[in-house]
Tab-separated table of C-alpha atoms in Angstrom:
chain	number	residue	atom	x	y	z
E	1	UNK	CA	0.000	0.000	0.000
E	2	UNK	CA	0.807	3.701	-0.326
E	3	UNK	CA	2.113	5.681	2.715
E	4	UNK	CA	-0.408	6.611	4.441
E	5	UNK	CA	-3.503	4.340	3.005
E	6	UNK	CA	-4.673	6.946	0.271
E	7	UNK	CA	-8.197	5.834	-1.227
E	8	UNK	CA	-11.068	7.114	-2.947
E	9	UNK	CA	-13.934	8.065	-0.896
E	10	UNK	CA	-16.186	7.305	-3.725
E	11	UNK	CA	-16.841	3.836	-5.987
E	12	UNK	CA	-17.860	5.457	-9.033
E	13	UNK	CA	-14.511	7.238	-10.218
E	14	UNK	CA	-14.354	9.378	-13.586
E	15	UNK	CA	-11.454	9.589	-16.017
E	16	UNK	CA	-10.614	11.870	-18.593
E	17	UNK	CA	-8.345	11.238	-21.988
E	18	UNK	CA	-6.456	14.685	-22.255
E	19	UNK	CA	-4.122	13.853	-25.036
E	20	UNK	CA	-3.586	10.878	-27.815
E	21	UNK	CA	0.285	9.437	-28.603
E	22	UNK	CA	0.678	9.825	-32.281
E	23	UNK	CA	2.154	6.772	-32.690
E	24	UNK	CA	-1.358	4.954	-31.903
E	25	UNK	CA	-4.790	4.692	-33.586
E	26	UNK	CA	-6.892	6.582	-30.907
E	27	UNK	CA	-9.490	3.913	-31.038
E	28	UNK	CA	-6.316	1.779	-29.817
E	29	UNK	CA	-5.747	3.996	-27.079
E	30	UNK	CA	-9.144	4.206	-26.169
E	31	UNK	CA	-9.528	0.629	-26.166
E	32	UNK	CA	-5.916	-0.191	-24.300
E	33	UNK	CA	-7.044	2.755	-20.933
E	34	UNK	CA	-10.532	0.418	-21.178
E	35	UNK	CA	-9.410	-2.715	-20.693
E	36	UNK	CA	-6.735	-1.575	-18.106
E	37	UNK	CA	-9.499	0.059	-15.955
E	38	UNK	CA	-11.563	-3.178	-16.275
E	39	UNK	CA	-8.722	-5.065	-15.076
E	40	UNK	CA	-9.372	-3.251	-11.312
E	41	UNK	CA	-13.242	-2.828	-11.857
E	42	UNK	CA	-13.304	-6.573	-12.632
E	43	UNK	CA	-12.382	-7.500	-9.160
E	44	UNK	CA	-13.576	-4.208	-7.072
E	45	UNK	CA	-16.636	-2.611	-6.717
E	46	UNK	CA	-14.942	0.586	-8.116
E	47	UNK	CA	-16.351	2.060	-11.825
E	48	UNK	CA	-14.664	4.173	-14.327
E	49	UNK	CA	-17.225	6.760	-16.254
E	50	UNK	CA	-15.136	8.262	-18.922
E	51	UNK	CA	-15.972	12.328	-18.810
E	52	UNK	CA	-14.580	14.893	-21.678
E	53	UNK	CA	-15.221	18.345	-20.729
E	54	UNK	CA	-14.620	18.580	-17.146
E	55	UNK	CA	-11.547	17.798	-14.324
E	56	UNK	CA	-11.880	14.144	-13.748
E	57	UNK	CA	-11.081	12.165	-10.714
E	58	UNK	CA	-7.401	10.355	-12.783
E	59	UNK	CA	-6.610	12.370	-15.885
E	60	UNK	CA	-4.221	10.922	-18.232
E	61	UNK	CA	-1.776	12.340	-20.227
E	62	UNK	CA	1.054	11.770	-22.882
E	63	UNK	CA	4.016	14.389	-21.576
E	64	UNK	CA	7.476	14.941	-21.933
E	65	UNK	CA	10.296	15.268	-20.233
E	66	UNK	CA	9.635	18.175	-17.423
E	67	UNK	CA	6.142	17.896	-17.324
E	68	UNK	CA	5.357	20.666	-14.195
E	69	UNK	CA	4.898	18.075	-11.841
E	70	UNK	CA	8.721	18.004	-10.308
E	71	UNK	CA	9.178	14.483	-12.045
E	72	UNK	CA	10.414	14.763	-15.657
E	73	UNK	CA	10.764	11.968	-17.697
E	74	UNK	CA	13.786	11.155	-19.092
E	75	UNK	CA	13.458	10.421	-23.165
E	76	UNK	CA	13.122	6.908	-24.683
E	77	UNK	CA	13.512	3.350	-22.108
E	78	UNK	CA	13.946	3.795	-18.838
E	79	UNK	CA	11.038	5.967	-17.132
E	80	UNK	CA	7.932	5.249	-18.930
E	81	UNK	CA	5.257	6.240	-16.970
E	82	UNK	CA	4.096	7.427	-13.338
E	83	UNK	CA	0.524	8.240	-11.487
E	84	UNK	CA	-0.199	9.651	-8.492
E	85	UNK	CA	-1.733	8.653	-5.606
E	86	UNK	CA	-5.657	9.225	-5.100
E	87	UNK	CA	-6.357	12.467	-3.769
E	88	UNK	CA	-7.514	15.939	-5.144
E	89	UNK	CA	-5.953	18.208	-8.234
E	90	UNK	CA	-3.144	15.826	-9.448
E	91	UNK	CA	-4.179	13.077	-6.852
E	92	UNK	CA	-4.668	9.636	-9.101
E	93	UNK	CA	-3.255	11.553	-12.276
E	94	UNK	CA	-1.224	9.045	-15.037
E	95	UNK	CA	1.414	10.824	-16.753
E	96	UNK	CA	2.826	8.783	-19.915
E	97	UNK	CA	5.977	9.438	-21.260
E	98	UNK	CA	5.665	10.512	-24.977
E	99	UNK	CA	9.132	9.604	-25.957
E	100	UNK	CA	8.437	5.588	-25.708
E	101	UNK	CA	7.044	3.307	-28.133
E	102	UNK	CA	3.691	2.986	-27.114
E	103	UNK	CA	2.385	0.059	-29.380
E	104	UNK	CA	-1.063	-2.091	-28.671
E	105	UNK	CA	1.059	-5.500	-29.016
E	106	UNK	CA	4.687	-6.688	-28.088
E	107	UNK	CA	6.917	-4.398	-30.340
E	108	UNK	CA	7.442	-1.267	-28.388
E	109	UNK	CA	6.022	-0.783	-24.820
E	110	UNK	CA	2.662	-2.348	-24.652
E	111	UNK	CA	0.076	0.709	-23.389
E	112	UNK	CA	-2.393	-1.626	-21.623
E	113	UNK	CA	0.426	-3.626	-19.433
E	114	UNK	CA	1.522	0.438	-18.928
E	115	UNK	CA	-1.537	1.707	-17.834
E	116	UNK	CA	-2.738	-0.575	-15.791
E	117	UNK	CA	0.238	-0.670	-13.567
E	118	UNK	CA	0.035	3.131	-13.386
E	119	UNK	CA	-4.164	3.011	-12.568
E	120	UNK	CA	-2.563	0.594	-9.575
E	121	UNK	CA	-1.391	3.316	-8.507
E	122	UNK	CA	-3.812	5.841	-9.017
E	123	UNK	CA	-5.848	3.913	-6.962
E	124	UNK	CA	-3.442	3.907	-3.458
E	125	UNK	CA	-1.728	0.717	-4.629
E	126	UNK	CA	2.571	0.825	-4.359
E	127	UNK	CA	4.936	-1.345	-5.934
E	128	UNK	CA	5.137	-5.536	-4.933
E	129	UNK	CA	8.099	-7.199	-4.383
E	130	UNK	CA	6.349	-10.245	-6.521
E	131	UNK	CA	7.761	-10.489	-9.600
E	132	UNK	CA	4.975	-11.612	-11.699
E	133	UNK	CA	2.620	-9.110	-9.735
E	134	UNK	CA	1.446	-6.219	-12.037
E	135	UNK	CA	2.490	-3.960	-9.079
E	136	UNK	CA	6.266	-4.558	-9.855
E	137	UNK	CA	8.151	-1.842	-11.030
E	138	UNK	CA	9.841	-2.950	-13.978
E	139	UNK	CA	8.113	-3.241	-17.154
E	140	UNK	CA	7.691	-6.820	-18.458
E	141	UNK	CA	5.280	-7.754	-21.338
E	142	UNK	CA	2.542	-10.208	-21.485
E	143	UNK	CA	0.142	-10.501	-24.892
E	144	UNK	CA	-3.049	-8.310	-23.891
E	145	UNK	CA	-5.227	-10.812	-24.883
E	146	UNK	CA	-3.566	-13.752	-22.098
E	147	UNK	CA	-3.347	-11.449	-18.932
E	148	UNK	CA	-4.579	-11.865	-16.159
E	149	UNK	CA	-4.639	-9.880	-12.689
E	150	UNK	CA	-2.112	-12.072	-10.751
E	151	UNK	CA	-3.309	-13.009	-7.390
E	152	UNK	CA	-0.915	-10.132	-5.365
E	153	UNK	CA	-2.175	-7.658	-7.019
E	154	UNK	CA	-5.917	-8.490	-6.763
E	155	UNK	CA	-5.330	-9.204	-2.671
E	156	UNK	CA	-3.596	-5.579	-2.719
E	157	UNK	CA	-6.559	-3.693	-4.452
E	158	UNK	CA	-9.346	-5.867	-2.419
E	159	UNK	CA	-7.836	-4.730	0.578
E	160	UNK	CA	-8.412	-1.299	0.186
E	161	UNK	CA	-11.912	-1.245	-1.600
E	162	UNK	CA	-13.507	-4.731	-0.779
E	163	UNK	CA	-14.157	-8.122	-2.983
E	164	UNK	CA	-15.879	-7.421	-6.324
E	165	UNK	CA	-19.948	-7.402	-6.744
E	166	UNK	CA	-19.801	-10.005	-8.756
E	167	UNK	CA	-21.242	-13.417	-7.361
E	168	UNK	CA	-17.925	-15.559	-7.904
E	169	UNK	CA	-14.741	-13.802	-6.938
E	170	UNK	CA	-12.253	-13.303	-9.362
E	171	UNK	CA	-8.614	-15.150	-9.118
E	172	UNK	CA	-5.211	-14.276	-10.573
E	173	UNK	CA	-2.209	-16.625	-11.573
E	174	UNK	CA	0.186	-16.817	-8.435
E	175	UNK	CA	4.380	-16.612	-8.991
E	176	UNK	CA	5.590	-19.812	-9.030
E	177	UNK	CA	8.410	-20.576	-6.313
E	178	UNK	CA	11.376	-23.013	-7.139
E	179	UNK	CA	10.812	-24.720	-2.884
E	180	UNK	CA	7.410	-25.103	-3.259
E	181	UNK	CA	6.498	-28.449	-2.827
E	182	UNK	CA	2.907	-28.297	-4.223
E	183	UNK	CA	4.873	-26.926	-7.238
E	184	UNK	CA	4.612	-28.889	-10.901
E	185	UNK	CA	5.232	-28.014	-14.393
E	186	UNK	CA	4.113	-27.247	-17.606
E	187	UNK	CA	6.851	-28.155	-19.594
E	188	UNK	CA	10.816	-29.390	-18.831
E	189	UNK	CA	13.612	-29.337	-21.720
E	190	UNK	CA	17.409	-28.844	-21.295
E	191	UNK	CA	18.992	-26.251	-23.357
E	192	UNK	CA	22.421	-26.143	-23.750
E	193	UNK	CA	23.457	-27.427	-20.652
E	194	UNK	CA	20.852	-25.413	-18.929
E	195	UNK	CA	17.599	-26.881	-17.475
E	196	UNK	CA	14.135	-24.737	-18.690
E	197	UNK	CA	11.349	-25.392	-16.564
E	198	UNK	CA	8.180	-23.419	-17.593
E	199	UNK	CA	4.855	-23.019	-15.581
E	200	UNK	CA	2.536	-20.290	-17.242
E	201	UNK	CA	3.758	-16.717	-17.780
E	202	UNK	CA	7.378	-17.851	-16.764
E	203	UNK	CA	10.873	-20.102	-16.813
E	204	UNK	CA	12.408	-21.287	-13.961
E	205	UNK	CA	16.379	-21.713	-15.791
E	206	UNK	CA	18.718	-23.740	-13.622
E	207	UNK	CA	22.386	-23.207	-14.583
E	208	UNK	CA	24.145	-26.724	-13.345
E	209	UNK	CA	26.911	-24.503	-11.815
E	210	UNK	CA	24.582	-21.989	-10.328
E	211	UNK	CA	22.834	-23.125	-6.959
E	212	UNK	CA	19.710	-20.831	-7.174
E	213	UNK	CA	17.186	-21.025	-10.338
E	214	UNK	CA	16.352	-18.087	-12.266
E	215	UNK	CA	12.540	-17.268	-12.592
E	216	UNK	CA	12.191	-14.880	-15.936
E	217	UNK	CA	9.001	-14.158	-18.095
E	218	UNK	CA	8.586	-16.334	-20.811
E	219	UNK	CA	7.931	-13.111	-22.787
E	220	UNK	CA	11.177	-11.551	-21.947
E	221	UNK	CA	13.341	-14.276	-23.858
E	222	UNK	CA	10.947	-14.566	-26.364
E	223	UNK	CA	8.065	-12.563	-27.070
E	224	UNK	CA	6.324	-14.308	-29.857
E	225	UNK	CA	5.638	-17.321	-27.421
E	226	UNK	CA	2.760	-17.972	-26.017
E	227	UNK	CA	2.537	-18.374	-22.031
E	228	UNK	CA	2.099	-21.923	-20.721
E	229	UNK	CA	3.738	-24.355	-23.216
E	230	UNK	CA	2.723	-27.723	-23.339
E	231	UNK	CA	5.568	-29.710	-23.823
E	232	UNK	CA	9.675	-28.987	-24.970
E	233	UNK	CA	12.462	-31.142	-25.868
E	234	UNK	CA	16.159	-30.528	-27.066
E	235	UNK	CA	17.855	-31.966	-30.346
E	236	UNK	CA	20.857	-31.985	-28.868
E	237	UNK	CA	22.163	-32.946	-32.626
E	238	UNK	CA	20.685	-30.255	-34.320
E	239	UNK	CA	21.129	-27.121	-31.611
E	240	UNK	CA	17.327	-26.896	-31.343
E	241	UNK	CA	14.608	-26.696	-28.945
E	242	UNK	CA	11.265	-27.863	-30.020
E	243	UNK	CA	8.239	-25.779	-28.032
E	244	UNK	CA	4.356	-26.800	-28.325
E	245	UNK	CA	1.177	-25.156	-27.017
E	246	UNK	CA	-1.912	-26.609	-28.387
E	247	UNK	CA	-1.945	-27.732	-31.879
E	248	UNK	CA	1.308	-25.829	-33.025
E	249	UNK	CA	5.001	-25.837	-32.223
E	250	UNK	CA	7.639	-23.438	-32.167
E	251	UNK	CA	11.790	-23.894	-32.955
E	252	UNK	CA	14.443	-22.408	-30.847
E	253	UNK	CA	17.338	-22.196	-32.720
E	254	UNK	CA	20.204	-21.620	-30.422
E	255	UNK	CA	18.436	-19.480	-28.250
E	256	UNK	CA	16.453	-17.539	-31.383
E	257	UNK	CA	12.884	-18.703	-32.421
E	258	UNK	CA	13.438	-20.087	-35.585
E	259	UNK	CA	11.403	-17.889	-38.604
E	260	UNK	CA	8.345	-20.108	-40.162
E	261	UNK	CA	6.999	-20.506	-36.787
E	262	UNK	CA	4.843	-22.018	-35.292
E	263	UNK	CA	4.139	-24.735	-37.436
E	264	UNK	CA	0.994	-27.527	-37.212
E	265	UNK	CA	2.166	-30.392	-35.009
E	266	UNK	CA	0.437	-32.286	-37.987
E	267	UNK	CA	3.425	-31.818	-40.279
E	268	UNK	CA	4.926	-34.417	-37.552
E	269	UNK	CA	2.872	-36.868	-38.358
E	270	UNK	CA	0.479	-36.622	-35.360
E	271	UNK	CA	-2.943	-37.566	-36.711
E	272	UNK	CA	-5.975	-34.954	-36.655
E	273	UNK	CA	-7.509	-36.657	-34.134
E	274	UNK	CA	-4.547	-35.255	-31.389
E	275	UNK	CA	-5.246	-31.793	-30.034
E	276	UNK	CA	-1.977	-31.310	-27.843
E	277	UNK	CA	1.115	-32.825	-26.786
E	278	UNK	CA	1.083	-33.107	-23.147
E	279	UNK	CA	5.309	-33.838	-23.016
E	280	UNK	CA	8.724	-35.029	-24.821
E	281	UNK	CA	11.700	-35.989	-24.962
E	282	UNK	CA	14.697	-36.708	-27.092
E	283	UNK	CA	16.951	-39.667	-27.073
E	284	UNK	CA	20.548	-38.658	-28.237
E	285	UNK	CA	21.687	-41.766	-28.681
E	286	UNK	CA	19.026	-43.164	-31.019
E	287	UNK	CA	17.793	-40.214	-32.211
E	288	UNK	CA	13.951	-40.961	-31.586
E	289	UNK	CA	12.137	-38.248	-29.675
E	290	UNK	CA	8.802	-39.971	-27.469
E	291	UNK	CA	5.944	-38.221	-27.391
E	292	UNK	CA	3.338	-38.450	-24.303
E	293	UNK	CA	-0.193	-37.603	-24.971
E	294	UNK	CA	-2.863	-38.971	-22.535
E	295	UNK	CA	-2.096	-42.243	-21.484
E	296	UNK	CA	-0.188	-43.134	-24.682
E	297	UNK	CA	3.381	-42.263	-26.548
E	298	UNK	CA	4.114	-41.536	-30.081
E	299	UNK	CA	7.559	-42.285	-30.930
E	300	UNK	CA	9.329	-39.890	-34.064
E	301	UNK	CA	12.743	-40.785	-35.418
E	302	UNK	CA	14.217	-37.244	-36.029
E	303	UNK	CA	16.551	-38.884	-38.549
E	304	UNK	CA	13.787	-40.161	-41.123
E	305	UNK	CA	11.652	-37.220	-40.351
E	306	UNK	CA	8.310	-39.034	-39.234
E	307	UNK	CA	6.579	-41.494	-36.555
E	308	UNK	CA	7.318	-44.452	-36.697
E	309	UNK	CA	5.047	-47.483	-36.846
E	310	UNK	CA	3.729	-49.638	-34.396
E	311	UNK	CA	2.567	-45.902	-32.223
E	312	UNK	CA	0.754	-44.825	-30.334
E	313	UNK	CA	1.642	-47.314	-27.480
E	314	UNK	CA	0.234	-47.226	-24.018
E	315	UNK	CA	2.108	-45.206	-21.191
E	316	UNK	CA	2.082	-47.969	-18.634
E	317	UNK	CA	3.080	-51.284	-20.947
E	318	UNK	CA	6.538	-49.989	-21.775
E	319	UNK	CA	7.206	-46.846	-18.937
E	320	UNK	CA	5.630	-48.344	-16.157
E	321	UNK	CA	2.945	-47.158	-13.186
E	322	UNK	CA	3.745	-42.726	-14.233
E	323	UNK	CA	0.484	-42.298	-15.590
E	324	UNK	CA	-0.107	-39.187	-17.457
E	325	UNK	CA	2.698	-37.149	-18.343
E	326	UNK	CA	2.940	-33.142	-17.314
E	327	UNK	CA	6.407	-33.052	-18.519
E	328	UNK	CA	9.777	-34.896	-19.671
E	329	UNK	CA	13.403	-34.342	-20.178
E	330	UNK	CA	16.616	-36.612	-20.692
E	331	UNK	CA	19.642	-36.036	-19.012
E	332	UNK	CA	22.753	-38.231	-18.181
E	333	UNK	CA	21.510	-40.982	-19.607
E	334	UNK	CA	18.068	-40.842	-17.624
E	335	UNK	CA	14.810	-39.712	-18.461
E	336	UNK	CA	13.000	-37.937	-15.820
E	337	UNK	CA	9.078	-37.916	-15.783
E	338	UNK	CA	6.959	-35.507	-13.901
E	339	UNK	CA	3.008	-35.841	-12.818
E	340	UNK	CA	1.999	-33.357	-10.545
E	341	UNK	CA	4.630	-32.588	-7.445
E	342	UNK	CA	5.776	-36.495	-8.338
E	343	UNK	CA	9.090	-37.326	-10.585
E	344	UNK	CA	10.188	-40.649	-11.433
E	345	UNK	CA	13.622	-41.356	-12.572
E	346	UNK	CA	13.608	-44.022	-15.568
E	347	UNK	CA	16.369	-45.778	-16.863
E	348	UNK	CA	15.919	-46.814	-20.058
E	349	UNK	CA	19.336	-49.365	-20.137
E	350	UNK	CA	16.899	-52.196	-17.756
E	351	UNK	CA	13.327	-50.485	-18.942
E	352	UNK	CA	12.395	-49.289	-15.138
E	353	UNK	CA	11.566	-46.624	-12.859
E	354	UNK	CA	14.724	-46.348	-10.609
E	355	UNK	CA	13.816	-43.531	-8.142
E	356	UNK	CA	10.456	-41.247	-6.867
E	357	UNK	CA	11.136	-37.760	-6.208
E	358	UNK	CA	9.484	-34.429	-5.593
E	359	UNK	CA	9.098	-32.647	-8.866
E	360	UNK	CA	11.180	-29.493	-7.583
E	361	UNK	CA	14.042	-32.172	-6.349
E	362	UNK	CA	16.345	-29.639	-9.507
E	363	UNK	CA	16.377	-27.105	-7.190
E	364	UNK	CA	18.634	-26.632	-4.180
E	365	UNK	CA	15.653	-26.361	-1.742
Q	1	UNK	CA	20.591	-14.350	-22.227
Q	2	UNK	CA	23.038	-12.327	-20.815
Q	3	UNK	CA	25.941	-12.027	-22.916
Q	4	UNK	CA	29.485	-11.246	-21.354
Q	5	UNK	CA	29.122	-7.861	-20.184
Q	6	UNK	CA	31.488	-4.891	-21.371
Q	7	UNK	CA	34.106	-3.314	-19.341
Q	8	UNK	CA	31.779	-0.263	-17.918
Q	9	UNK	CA	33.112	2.714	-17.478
Q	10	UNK	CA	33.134	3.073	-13.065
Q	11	UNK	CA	32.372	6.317	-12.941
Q	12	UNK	CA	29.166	6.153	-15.155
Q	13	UNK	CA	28.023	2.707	-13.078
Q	14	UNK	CA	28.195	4.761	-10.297
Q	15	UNK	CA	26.252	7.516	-11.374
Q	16	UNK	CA	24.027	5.432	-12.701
Q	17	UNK	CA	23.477	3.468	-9.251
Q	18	UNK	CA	23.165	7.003	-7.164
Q	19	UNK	CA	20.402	8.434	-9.840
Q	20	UNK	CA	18.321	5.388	-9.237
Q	21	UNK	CA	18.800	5.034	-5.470
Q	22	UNK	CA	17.574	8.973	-5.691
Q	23	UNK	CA	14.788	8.371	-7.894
Q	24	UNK	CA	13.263	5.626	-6.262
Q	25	UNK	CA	15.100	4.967	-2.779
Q	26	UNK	CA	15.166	8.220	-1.340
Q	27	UNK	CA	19.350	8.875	-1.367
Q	28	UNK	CA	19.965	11.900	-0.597
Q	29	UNK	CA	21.872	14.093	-3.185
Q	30	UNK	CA	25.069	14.972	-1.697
Q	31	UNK	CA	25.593	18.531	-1.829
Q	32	UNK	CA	28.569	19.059	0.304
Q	33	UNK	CA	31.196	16.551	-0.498
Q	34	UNK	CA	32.854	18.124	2.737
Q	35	UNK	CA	30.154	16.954	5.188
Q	36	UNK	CA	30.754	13.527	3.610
Q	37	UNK	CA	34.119	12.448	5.052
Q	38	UNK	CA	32.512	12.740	8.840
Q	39	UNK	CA	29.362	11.462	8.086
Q	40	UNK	CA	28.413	7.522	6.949
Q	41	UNK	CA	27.893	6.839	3.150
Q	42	UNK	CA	24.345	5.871	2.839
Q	43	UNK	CA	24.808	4.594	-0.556
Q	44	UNK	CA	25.701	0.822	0.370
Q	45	UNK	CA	22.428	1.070	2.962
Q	46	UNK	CA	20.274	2.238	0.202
Q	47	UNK	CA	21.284	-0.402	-2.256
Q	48	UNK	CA	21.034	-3.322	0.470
Q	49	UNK	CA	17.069	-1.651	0.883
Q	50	UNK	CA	17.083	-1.984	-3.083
Q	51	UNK	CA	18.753	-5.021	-3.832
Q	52	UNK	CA	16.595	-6.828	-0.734
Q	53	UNK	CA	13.316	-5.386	-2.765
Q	54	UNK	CA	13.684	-7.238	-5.881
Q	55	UNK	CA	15.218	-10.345	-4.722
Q	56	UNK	CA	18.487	-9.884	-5.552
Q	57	UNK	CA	21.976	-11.202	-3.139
Q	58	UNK	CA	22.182	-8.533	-0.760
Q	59	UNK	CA	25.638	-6.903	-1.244
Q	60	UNK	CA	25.467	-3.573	-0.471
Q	61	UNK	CA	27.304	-3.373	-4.069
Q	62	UNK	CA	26.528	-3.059	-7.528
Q	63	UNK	CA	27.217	-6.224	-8.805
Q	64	UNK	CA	25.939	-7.249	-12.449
Q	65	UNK	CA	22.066	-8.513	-11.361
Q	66	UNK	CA	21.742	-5.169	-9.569
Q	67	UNK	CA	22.774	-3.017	-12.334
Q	68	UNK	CA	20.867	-5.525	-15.088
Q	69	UNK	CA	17.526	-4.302	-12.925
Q	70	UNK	CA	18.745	-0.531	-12.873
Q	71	UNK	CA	18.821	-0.458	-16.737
Q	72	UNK	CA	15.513	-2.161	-16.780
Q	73	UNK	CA	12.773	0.302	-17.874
Q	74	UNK	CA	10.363	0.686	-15.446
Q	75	UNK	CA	7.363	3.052	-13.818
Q	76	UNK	CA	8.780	6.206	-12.259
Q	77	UNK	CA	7.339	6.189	-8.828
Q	78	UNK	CA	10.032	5.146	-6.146
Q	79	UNK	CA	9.292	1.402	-4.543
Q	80	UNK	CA	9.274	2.463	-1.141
Q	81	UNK	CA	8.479	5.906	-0.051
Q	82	UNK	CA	5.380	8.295	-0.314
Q	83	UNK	CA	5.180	9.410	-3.533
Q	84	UNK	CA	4.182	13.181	-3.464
């Protein structure tokens, strides 16, 4: 919270567009302040009227540099934006810096992601420490059209101006933490030495010399990709990473997205009838990369370019008791299978499950 | 990824760390350098307060993670006092 607990004495809060960026339609504009009020109406009982001819509660503005309010902005990158705190005059103002990129997607600085931070504040909020909370200081992008109000920020906002009217109470994504041990995964792959272990927006990257994981955004390596990927593996051979969400996959390249991308997951072979891949891995040795969908495997041989016969087989007849597969990796000879917060160790040399682990066991916990 | 970073110039890295511990963690500017010698440098403090906020090893110094986060761009109100 802010200092001091500013709030609004009042629900139903007016806002006024003084100014349009040129580098945006203004129906983009428009449309980008919208959505990033709705994203605090949505789980408050606070409403935004939009007003044009009058002083409105938060007024927002495109300025530059020394802007009269004894915080100038400093050109293009590092400041972009700042509000005030609710109160009178100024009080719950958002000042924009005119020098960025403003842009409605993922090229320059997105305006919504912008915004809405800045409307956190306008409305008594301060920064988090969380890193995937909203309320964080620096500026990382997510696509407009996935976001959702993480779960700090919608505890913050609730705490000043109560739950939301609405019958079912909203719920935000929560930052996932490498020693939790109700912690599981979306997708596992090595890269380069490096393990990638992604759970929605983000990666947790484990250097092998480096005792503490890395969480980033997803977004902030590459963002093209889609949050909450499916399944990964590494062609060690080739130098690539192969990423899937739904029915499409994506190729790292070294660490670049490859161009051409994303592709059908149909051009693998998979038949039409297969909606997702749920995990993979790649076999060095053989060069045959096993894919786990449901209770069943697809094996690929990356050398012929296309499934072989005989697939799908069941899970259980050649893997043993793992059941459905969140995610899968090979490493040291070992592939490592994870279902919820469990991870069995399987050696493929005597076809059995050698150890049972915690699915965070990677990380020095 | 992080490639090797450059050599960086010292005196710019620390201008760079006293403008952000300004801007957003209260440091006071220092406006008589004579005052300084008797009195404690609050710089190291300041950048324990930051690097504690976002995470980072607490150093008190501006090691590479702390001055990758400076150079992020980010919102301009400080992260822990009354913006007014």
């Amino acid at each position: 919270f802010t200092e001091g607990n500013p709030k609004w004495k009042r629900n139903n809060l007016t806002y006024r567009i003084l100014n349009y960026t040129p580098l945006m339609g203004q129906a983009d504009v428009d449309e980008a302040i919208q959505k990033a009020l709705s994203v605090w109406s949505n789980v408050t009982p606070l409403t935004f009227e939009k007003i044009e001819d009058k002083e409105a509660d938060i007024m927002i503005s495109f300025v530059v540099r020394d802007h009269k309010d004894n915080s100038p902005f400093d050109g293009p990158n590092g400041l972009l934006a700042h509000a005030f705190q609710p109160g009178e005059a100024i009080g719950g103002d958002v000042h924009l810096d005119n020098e960025e990129y403003w842009t409605k997607d993922g090229r320059g600085y997105n305006l919504f992601i912008v915004i809405a931070h800045e409307l956190g504040h306008s409305l008594g909020l301060s920064h988090s420490t969380d890193p995937g909370a909203l309320m964080y200081p620096t500026y990382a992008y997510t696509d407009p059209k996935e976001f959702h109000l993480p779960q700090d920020d919608i505890d913050g906002i609730q705490a000043i101006y109560g739950q939301s009217n609405a019958p079912v109470q909203p719920t935000g994504p929560t930052t996932p933490q490498a020693c939790d041990p109700n912690l599981t995964f979306d997708a596992i792959t090595t890269l380069r030495g490096e393990m990638m272990f992604f759970k929605g927006r983000y990666i947790l990257r484990k250097h092998p010399q480096r005792t503490e994981a890395e969480l980033n955004f997803i977004s902030l390596f590459w963002p093209k990709l889609p949050s909450a990927i499916q399944a990964a593996y590494e062609n060690i051979e080739k130098d690539e990473v192969l990423l899937f969400k739904e029915d499409k996959y994506w190729v790292l390249r070294g660490y670049d997205i490859a161009p051409g991308y994303p592709r059908s997951i149909y051009r693998l072979g998979f038949p039409k009838t297969i909606k997702r891949v749920n995990a993979a891995y790649s076999d060095e040795t053989t060069g045959k990369t096993y894919f786990f969908i449901a209770d069943r495997y697809w094996r690929y041989d990356e050398n012929k370019r296309s499934m072989d016969h005989g697939y799908p087989r069941k899970i259980v007849s050649d893997f043993g008791k793992i059941g459905r597969v969140d995610a899968a990796f090979q490493k040291d000879g070992y592939v490592y299978f994870f279902h919820g917060t469990t991870q069995f160790q399987f050696d493929p040399r005597v076809k059995r499950i050698v150890r049972k682990m915690k699915s965070n066991s990677w990380f020095d916990c | 990824f992080p490639v090797a970073p450059e050599a960086e110039d010292e005196g710019k890295t620390i201008a760079l760390v006293e403008t952000y511990l300004q801007n957003f963690y209260n440091l006071q500017k220092d406006d008589q350098p004579h005052v300084r010698l008797k009195s404690v440098n609050p710089l190291p403090e300041k950048l324990k307060e930051m690097q504690a906020f976002f995470g980072l090893k607490v150093t008190g110094k501006p090691d590479l993670d702390t001055l990758e986060i400076m150079k992020k761009p980010r919102c301009g109100v400080p992260d822990i006092r009354r913006y007014v």
